[in-house]
Coordinates of C-alpha atoms in Angstrom, one line a residue:
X16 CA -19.7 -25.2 15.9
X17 CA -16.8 -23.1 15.4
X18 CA -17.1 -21.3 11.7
X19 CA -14.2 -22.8 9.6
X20 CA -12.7 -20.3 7.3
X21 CA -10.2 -20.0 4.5
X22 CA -7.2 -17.7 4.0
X23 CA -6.0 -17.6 0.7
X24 CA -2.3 -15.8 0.6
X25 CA 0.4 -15.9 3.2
X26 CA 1.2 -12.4 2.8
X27 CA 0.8 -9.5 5.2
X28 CA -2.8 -9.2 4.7
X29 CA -3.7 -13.3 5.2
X30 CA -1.1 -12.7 8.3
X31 CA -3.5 -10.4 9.8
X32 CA -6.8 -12.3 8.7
X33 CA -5.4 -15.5 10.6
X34 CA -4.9 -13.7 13.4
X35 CA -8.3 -11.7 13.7
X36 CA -9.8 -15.2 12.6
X37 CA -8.3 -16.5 15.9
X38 CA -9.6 -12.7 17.8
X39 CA -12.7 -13.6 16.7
X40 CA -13.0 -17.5 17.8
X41 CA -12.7 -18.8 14.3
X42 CA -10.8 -21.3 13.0
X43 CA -8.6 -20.4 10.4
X44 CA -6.9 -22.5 7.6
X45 CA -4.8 -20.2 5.2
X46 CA -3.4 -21.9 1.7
X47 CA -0.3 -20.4 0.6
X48 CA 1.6 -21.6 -2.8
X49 CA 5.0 -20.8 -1.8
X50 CA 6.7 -22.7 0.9
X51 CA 7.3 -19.1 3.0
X52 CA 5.5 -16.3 4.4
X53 CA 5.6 -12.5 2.9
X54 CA 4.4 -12.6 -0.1
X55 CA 5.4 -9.6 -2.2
X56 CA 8.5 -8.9 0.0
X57 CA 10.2 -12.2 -0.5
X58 CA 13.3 -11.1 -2.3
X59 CA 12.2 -13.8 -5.0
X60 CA 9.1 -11.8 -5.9
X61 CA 11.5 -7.8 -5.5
X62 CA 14.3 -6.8 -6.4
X63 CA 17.4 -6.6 -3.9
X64 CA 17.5 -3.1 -3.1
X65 CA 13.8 -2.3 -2.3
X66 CA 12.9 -0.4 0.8
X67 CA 9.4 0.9 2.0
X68 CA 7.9 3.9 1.4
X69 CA 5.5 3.5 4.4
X70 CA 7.8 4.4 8.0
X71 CA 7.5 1.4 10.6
X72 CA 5.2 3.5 13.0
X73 CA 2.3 3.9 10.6
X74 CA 3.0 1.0 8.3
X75 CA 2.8 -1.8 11.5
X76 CA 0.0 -4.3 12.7
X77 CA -2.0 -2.2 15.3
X78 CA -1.5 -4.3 18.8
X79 CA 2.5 -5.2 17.2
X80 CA 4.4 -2.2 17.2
X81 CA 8.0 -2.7 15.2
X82 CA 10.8 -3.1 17.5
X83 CA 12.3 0.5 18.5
X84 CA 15.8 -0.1 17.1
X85 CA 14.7 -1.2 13.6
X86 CA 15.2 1.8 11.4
X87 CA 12.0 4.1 10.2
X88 CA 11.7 2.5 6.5
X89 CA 12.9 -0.4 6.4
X90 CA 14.7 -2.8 4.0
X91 CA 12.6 -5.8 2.7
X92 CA 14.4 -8.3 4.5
X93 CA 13.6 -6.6 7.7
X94 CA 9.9 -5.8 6.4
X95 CA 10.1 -10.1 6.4
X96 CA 11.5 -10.5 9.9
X97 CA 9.0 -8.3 11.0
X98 CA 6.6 -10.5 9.9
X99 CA 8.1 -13.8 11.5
X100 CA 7.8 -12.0 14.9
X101 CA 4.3 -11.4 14.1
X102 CA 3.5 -15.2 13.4
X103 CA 5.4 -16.2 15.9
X104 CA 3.8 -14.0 18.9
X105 CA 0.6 -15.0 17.8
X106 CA 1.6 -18.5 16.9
X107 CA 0.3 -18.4 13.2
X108 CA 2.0 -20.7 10.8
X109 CA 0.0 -23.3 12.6
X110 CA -2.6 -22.4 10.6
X111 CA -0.6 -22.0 7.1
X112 CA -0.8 -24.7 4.7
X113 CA 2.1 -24.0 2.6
X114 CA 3.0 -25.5 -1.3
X115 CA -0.7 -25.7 -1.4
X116 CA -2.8 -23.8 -4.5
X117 CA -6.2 -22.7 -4.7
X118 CA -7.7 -24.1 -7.4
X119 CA -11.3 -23.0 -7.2
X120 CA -13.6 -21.8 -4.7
X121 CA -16.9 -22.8 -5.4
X122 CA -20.4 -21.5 -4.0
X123 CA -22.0 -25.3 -2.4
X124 CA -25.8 -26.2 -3.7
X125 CA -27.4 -24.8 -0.6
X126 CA -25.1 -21.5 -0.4
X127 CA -28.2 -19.2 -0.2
X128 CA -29.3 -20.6 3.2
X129 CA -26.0 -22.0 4.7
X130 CA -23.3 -19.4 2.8
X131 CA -20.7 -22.1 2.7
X132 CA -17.9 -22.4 -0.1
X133 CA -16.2 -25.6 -1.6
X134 CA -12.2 -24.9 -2.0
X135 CA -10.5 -27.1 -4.0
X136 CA -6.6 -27.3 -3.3
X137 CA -3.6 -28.8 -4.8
X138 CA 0.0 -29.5 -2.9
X139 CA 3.3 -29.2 -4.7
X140 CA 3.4 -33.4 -5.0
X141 CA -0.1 -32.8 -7.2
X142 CA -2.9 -34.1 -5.0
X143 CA -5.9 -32.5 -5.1
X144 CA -8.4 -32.3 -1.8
X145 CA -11.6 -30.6 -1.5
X146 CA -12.6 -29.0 1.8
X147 CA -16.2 -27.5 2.7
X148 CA -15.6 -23.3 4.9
X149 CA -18.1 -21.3 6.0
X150 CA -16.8 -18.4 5.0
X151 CA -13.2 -17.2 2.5
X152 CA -11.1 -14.8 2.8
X153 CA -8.9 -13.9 -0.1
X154 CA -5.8 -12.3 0.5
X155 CA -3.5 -12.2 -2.5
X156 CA -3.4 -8.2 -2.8
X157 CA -3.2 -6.4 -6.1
X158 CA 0.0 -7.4 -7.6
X159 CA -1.3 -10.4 -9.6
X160 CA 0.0 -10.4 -13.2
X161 CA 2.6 -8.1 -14.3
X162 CA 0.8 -5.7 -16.4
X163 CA 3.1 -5.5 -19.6
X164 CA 0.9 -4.0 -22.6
X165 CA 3.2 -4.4 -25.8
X166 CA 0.7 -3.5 -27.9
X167 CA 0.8 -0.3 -27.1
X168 CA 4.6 0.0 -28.5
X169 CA 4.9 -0.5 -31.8
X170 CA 8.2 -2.5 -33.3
X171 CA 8.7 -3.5 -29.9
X172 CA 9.3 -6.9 -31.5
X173 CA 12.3 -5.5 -33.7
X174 CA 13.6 -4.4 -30.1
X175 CA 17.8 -6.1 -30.2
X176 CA 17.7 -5.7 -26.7
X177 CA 16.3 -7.0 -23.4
X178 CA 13.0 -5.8 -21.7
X179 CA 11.1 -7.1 -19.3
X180 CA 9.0 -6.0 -16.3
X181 CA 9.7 -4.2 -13.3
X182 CA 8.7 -7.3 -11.4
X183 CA 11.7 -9.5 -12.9
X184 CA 14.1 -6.8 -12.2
X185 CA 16.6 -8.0 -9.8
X186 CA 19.5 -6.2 -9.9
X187 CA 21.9 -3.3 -11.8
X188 CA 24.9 -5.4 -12.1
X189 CA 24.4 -6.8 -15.8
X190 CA 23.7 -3.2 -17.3
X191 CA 27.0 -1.6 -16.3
X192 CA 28.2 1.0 -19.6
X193 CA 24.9 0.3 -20.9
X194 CA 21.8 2.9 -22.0
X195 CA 18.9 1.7 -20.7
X196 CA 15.2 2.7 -21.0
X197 CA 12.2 2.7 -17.7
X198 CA 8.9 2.9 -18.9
X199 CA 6.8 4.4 -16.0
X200 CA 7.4 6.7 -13.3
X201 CA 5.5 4.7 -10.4
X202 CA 7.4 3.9 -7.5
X203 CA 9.2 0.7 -9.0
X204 CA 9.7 3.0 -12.1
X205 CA 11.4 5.5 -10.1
X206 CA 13.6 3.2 -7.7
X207 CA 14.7 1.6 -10.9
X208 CA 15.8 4.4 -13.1
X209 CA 17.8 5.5 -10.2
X210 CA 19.2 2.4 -9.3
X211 CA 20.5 1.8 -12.7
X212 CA 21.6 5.4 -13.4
X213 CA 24.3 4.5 -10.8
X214 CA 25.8 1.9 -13.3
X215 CA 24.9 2.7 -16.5
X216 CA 25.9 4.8 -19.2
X217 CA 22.2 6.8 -19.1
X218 CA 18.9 6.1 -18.0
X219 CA 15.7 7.4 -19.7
X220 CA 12.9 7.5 -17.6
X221 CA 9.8 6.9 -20.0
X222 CA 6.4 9.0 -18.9
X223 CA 2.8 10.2 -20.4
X224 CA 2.3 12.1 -17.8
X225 CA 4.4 13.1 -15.0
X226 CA 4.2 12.4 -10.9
X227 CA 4.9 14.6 -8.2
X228 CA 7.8 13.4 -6.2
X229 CA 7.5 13.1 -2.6
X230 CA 10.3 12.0 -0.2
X231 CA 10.7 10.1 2.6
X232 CA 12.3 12.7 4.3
X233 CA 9.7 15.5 5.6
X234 CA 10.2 19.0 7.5
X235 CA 12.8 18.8 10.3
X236 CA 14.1 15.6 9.1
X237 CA 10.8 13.4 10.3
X238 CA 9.5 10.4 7.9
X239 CA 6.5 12.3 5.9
X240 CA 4.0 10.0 6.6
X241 CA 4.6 11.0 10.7
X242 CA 3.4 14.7 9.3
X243 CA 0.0 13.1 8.2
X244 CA -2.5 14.3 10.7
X245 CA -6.1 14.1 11.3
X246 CA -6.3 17.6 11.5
X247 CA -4.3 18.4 8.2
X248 CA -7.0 15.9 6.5
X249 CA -10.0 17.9 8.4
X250 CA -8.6 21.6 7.1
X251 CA -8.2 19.6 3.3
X252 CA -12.1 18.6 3.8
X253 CA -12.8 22.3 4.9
X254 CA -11.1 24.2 2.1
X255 CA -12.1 23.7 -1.5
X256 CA -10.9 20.5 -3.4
X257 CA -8.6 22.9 -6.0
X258 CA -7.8 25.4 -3.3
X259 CA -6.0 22.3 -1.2
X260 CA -4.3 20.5 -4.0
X261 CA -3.0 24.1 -5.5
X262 CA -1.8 24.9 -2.0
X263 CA -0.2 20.8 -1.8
X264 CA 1.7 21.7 -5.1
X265 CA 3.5 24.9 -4.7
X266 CA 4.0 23.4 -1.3
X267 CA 6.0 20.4 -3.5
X268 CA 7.0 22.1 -5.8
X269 CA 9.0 24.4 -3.5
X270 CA 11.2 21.8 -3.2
X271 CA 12.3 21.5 -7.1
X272 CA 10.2 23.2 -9.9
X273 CA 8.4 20.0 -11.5
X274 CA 7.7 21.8 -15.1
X275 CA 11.4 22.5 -15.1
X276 CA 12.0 18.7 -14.3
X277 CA 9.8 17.7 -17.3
X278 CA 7.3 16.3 -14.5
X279 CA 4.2 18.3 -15.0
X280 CA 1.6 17.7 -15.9
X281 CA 1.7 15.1 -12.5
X282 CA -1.2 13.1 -11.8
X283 CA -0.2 11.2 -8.9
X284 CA 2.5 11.0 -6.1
X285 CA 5.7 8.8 -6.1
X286 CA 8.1 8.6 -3.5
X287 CA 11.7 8.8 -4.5
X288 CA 14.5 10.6 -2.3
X289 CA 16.9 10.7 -5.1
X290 CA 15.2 11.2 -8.6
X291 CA 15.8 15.1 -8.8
X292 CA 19.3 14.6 -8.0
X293 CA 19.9 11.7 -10.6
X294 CA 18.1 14.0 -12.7
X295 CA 20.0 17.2 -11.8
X296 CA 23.1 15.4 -12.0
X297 CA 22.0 14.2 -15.9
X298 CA 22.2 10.5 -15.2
X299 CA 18.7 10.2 -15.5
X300 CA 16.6 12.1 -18.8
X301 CA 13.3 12.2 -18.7
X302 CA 10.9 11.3 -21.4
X303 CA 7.3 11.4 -23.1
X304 CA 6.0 8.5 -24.1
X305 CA 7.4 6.2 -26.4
X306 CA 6.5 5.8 -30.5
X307 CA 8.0 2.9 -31.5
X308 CA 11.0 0.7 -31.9
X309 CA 13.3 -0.1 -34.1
X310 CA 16.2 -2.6 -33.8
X311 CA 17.7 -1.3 -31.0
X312 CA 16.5 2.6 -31.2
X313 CA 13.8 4.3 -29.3
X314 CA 12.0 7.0 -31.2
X315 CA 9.9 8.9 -28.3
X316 CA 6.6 11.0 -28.8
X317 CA 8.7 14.5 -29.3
X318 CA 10.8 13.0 -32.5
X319 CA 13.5 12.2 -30.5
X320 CA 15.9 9.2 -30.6
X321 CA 17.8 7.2 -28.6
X322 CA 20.2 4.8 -30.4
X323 CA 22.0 1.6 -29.0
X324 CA 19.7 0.8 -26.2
X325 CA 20.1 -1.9 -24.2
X326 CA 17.5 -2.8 -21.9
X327 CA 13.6 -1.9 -21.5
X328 CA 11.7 -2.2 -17.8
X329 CA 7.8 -1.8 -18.3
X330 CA 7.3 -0.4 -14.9
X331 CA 4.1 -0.6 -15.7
X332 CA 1.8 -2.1 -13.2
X333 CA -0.2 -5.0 -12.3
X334 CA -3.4 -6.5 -13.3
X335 CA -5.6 -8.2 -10.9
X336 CA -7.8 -11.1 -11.0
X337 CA -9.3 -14.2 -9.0
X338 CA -8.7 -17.1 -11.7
X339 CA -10.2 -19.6 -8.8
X340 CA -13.5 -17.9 -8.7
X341 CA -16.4 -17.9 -10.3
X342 CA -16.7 -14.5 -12.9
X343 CA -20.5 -13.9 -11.6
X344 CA -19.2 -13.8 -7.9
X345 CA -16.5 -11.2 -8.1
X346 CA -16.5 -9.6 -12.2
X347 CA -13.2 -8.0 -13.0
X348 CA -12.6 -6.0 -16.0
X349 CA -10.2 -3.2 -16.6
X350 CA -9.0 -3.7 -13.0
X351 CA -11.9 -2.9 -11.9
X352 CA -13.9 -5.1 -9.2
X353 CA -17.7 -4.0 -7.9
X354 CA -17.0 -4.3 -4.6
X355 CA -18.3 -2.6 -1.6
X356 CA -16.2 -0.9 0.2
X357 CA -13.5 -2.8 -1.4
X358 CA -14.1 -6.0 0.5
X359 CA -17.7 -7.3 -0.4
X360 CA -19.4 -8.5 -3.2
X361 CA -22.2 -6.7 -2.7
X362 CA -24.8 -8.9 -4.4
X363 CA -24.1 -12.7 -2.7
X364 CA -26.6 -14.2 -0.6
X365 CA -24.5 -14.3 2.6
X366 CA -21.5 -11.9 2.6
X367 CA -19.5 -15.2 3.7
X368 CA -16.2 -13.5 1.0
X369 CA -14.3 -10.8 1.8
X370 CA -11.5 -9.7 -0.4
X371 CA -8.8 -8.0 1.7
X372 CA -5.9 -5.6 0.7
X373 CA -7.1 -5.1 -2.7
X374 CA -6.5 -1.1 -2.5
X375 CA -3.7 0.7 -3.4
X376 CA -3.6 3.5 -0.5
X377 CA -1.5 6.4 -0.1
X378 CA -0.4 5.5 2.9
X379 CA 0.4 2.3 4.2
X380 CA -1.4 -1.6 3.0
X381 CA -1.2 -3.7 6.1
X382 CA -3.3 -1.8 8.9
X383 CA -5.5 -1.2 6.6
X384 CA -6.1 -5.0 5.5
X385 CA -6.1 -5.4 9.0
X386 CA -8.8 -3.6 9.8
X387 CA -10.8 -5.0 6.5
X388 CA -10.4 -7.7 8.4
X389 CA -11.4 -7.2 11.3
X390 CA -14.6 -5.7 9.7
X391 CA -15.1 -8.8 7.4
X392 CA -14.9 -11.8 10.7
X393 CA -17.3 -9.6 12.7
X394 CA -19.6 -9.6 9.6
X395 CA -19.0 -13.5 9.3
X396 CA -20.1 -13.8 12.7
X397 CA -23.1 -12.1 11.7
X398 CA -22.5 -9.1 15.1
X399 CA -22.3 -6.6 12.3
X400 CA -24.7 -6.6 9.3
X401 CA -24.5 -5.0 5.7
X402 CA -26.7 -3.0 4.3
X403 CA -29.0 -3.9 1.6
X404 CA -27.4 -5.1 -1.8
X405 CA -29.1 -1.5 -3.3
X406 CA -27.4 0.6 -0.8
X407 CA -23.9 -1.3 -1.5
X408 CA -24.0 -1.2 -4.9
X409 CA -24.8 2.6 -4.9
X410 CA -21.8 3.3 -2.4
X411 CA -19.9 1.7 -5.1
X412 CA -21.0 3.7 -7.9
X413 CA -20.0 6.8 -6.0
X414 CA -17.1 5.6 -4.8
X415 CA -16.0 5.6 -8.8
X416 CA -17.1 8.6 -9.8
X417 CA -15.3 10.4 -6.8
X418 CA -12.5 8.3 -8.2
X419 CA -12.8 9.2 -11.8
X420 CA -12.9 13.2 -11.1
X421 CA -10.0 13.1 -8.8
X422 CA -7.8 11.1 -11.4
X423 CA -7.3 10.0 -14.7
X424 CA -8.4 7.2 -16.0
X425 CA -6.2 4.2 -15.6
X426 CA -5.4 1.1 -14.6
X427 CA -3.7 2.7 -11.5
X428 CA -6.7 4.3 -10.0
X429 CA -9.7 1.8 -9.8
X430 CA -8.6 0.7 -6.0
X431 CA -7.0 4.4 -4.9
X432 CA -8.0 5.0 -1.3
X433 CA -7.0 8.1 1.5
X434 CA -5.3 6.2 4.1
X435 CA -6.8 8.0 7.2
X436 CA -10.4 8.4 5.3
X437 CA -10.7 5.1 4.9
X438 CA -9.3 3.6 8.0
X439 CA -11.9 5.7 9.6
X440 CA -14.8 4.8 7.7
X441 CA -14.2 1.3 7.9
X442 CA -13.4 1.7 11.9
X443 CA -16.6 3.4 12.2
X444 CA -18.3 0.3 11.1
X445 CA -16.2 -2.1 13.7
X446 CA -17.1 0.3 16.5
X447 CA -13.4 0.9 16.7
X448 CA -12.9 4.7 15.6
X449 CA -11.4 6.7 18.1
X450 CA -14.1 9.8 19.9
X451 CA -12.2 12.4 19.6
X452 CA -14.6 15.1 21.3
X453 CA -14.8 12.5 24.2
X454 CA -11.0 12.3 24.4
X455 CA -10.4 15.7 24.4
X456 CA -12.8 16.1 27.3
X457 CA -12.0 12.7 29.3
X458 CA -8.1 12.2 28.3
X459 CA -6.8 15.5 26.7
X460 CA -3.2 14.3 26.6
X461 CA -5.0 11.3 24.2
X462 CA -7.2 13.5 22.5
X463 CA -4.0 15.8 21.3
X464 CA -1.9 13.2 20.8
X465 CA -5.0 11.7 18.4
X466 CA -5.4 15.4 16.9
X467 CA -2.2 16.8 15.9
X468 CA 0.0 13.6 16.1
X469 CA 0.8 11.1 13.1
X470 CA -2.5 8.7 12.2
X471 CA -0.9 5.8 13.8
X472 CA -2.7 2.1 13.8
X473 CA -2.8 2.2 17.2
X474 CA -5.2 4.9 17.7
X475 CA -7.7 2.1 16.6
X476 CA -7.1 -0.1 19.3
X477 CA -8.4 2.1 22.1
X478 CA -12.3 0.9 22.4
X479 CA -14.4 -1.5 20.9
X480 CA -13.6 -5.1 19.5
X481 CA -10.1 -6.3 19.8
X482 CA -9.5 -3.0 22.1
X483 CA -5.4 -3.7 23.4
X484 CA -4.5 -2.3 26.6
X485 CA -1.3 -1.5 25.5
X486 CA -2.5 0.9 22.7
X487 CA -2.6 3.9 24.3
X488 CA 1.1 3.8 25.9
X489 CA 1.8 2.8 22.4
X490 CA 0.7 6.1 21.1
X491 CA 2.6 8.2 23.6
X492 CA 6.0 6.2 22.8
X493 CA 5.6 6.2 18.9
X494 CA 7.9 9.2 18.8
X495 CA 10.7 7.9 20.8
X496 CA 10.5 4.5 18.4
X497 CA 11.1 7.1 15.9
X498 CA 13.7 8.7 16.9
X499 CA 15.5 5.5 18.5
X500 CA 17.5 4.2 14.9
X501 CA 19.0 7.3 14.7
X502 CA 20.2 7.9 18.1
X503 CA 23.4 5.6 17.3
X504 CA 26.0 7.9 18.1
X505 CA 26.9 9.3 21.8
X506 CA 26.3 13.1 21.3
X507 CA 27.3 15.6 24.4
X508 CA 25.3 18.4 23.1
X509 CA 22.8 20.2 25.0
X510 CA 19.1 18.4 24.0
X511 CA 16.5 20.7 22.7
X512 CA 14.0 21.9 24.8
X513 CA 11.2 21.4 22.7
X514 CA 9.9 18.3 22.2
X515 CA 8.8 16.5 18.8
X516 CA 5.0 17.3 19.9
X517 CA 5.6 21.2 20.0
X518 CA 7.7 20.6 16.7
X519 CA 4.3 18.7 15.1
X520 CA 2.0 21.6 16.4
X521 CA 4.2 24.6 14.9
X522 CA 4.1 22.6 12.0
X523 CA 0.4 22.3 11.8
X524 CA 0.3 26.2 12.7
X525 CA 2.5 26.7 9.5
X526 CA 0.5 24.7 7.2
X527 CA -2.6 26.9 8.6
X528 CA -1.0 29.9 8.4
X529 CA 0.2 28.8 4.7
X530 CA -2.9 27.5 3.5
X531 CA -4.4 31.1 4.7
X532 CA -2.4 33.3 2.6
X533 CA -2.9 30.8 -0.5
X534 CA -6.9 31.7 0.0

């Protein structure tokens, strides 16, 4: 019999666990409770003006490249349409249940030999149905329940003015001639406080302790992420942990002085094109953290005050949790989940659940719930096997104590993954990461590409399960999908003779070069 298995979220990553349900010959039924698909990029979940921080070529499903002419980081509405040509091509809203909540998902009486779950569902008209899968999938991603600790602000109830969090922020408009106050310098924090500053009389952007602030925008005019090579991450591995991130800084800082900016001491990255300028320009005032309210002042950990304040946002996060199962099969506390590598519970019976998309990467969410998925139906099928619950649970255990000497502790950093890292690791159990040595001896042109080209999702589409013929033109195109949005103007001068791959390599040569004089 065909394995029957549930997809709880309609979001990018249950998108891509329907479809490598149907890869896999499984039969898919997803639950989602709105009546759409997207999920966090529905404008009713964002605000208006929110585009990616992720460019199209590295953020896209890996056999589904984005459409040439759609620009590098994209809009949310497009980030949406995007994913309506994905259903569509692979004909997945068959499979959706819409208006239709989880309520539980329950391990049956005989789980430990058949590793089946009872879900129990309810429609937006109130019935309630209970269905029997062999296997769940959950897919509703990190951004549970807006994280808005009050407690932590004293008099906040004495506050005259608004606040609320980042997540019902909508739009400027409203706030026009009024001060307002951002609490948290993530990147909702950050789009926010510059957003506003273009309205308001000031904005003061609330932090404890500083980011470094990345753009879009890279060397030569190329979307960062495009820069991020396997063999930048190999020379990172190669050179000493503090050598590499002392060498990342100056290189960041060389842009605008962060100490000077009241940004140090940063602990993590954000991605914001025009903070620095809102900031140079005085529309935007950075700030410690904040002591406590009163009427409608701000008093602020350095004595100072801000008087007549209008309006509050608690950028400040999410909180995670699966209310619909049972706390003994996934614990959660502190937003943190035991799980191994971040998809099983590594103490059930049958590893029939698989959590997908609950990591917050630097680099981009949906190939890599992709390819948890893709790991997590070829584990359902049983071709691949887990280790023992021992070895999982100590591969946890490391995982967060590399985590806690790398970061602070926070809320932020329980789920904090390397993109390419952990693509790769988890490729490597599928059967699906690319052999470099072997492509440099049996397809050089590949094997560079693969090398000193951008990490695209592509590259794990070349061999193994799910392999996509189409993958490896894919790869050699990427660049001219890049550059198409931009080419919207008829320009007569000569082209440059160098292409984008010599411009990638002198890059990496520079970085060696640079990261040689720093040692």
């Amino acid at each position: 019999m065909t394995r029957r298995v549930a997809v709880i979220g309609g979001g990018s990553s249950g998108l891509a666990s329907i479809k490598t349900c149907l890869d896999e010959g499984l039969q898919p039924v997803c639950f989602e409770s709105s009546d759409d698909i997207g999920g966090l990029w529905k404008f009713k979940v964002i605000y208006q003006s929110v585009i990616i921080n992720t460019s199209k070529e590295v953020m896209c499903f890996s056999d589904f490249p984005i459409p040439a002419h759609y620009p590098n980081y994209m809009h949310n509405s497009l980030i949406v349409d995007y994913f309506r040509m994905f259903a569509d091509r692979f004909q997945l809203t068959r499979h959706i249940r819409f208006n239709t909540k989880v309520l539980q998902v329950k391990q049956r009486s005989d789980f430990s030999r058949s590793g089946q779950w009872d879900v129990e569902t309810e429609n937006k008209d109130g019935e309630k149905e209970k269905h029997i899968f062999d296997a769940v999938m959950i897919c509703i991603g990190h951004h549970c329940h807006p994280n808005l600790p009050l407690h932590d602000f004293p008099g906040i109830d004495s506050f005259t003015g608004k606040f609320f969090h980042s997540r019902d922020y909508k739009t400027a408009d409203e706030w026009r001639h009024k001060k307002a106050v951002v609490i948290g310098i993530g990147n909702s924090g950050g789009d926010i406080a510059v957003e506003l500053s273009r309205v308001t009389k000031q904005v003061y952007l609330s932090t404890r302790r500083g980011a470094w602030i990345l753009n879009r925008v890279s060397d030569n005019g190329l979307p960062r992420d495009m820069l991020n090579t396997r063999m930048a991450i190999f020379m990172r591995h190669v050179l000493p942990f503090g050598l590499s991130c002392g060498a990342a800084e100056r290189k960041v800082s060389r842009r605008f002085d962060h100490s000077l900016y009241n940004l140090k001491p940063a602990q993590h990255p954000t991605v914001n094109d025009e903070l620095p300028n809102r900031i140079l320009s005085g529309t935007v005032q950075v700030k410690p953290n904040i002591r406590r309210f009163q009427g409608s002042s701000v008093e602020f950990d350095d004595g100072s005050v801000v008087e007549d304040v209008d309006l509050v946002v608690f950028a400040t996060g999410y909180r995670f949790s699966f209310p619909f199962l049972a706390s003994h099969v996934v614990s959660v506390s502190e937003n943190k989940a035991s799980l191994y590598k971040y998809v099983f519970p590594p103490e059930l019976d049958r590893p029939t659940l698989a959590i997908i998309g609950l990591v917050q990467p630097l680099g981009a969410i949906m190939p890599i719930s992709e390819m948890q998925a893709r790991w997590a139906t070829r584990v359902f099928k049983g071709c691949i096997k887990l280790p023992s619950a021992a070895s999982m649970l100590e591969d946890v255990q490391c995982k967060q104590e590399t985590m806690a000497k790398r970061y602070v502790s926070s809320q932020r950093h329980t789920i904090q993954v390397d993109y390419i890292s952990y693509m790769d690791e988890i490729a490597e159990l599928v059967g699906v990461r690319p052999s470099l040595p072997r492509l440099l001896l049996t397809d050089p042109r590949l094997g560079l590409n693969l090398m000193f080209g951008p990490c695209t999702p592509y590259q794990y589409r070349l061999r193994g399960p799910g392999k996509w013929a189409g993958a490896r033109q894919a790869i050699f195109t990427q660049w001219e999908r890049v550059a198409r949005p931009m080419q919207t103007r008829p320009c007569h001068d000569p082209k440059p003779e160098r292409s984008l791959k010599w411009l990638l390599c002198s890059h990496f040569l520079k970085c060696v070069l640079w990261l040689h004089l720093q040692c």
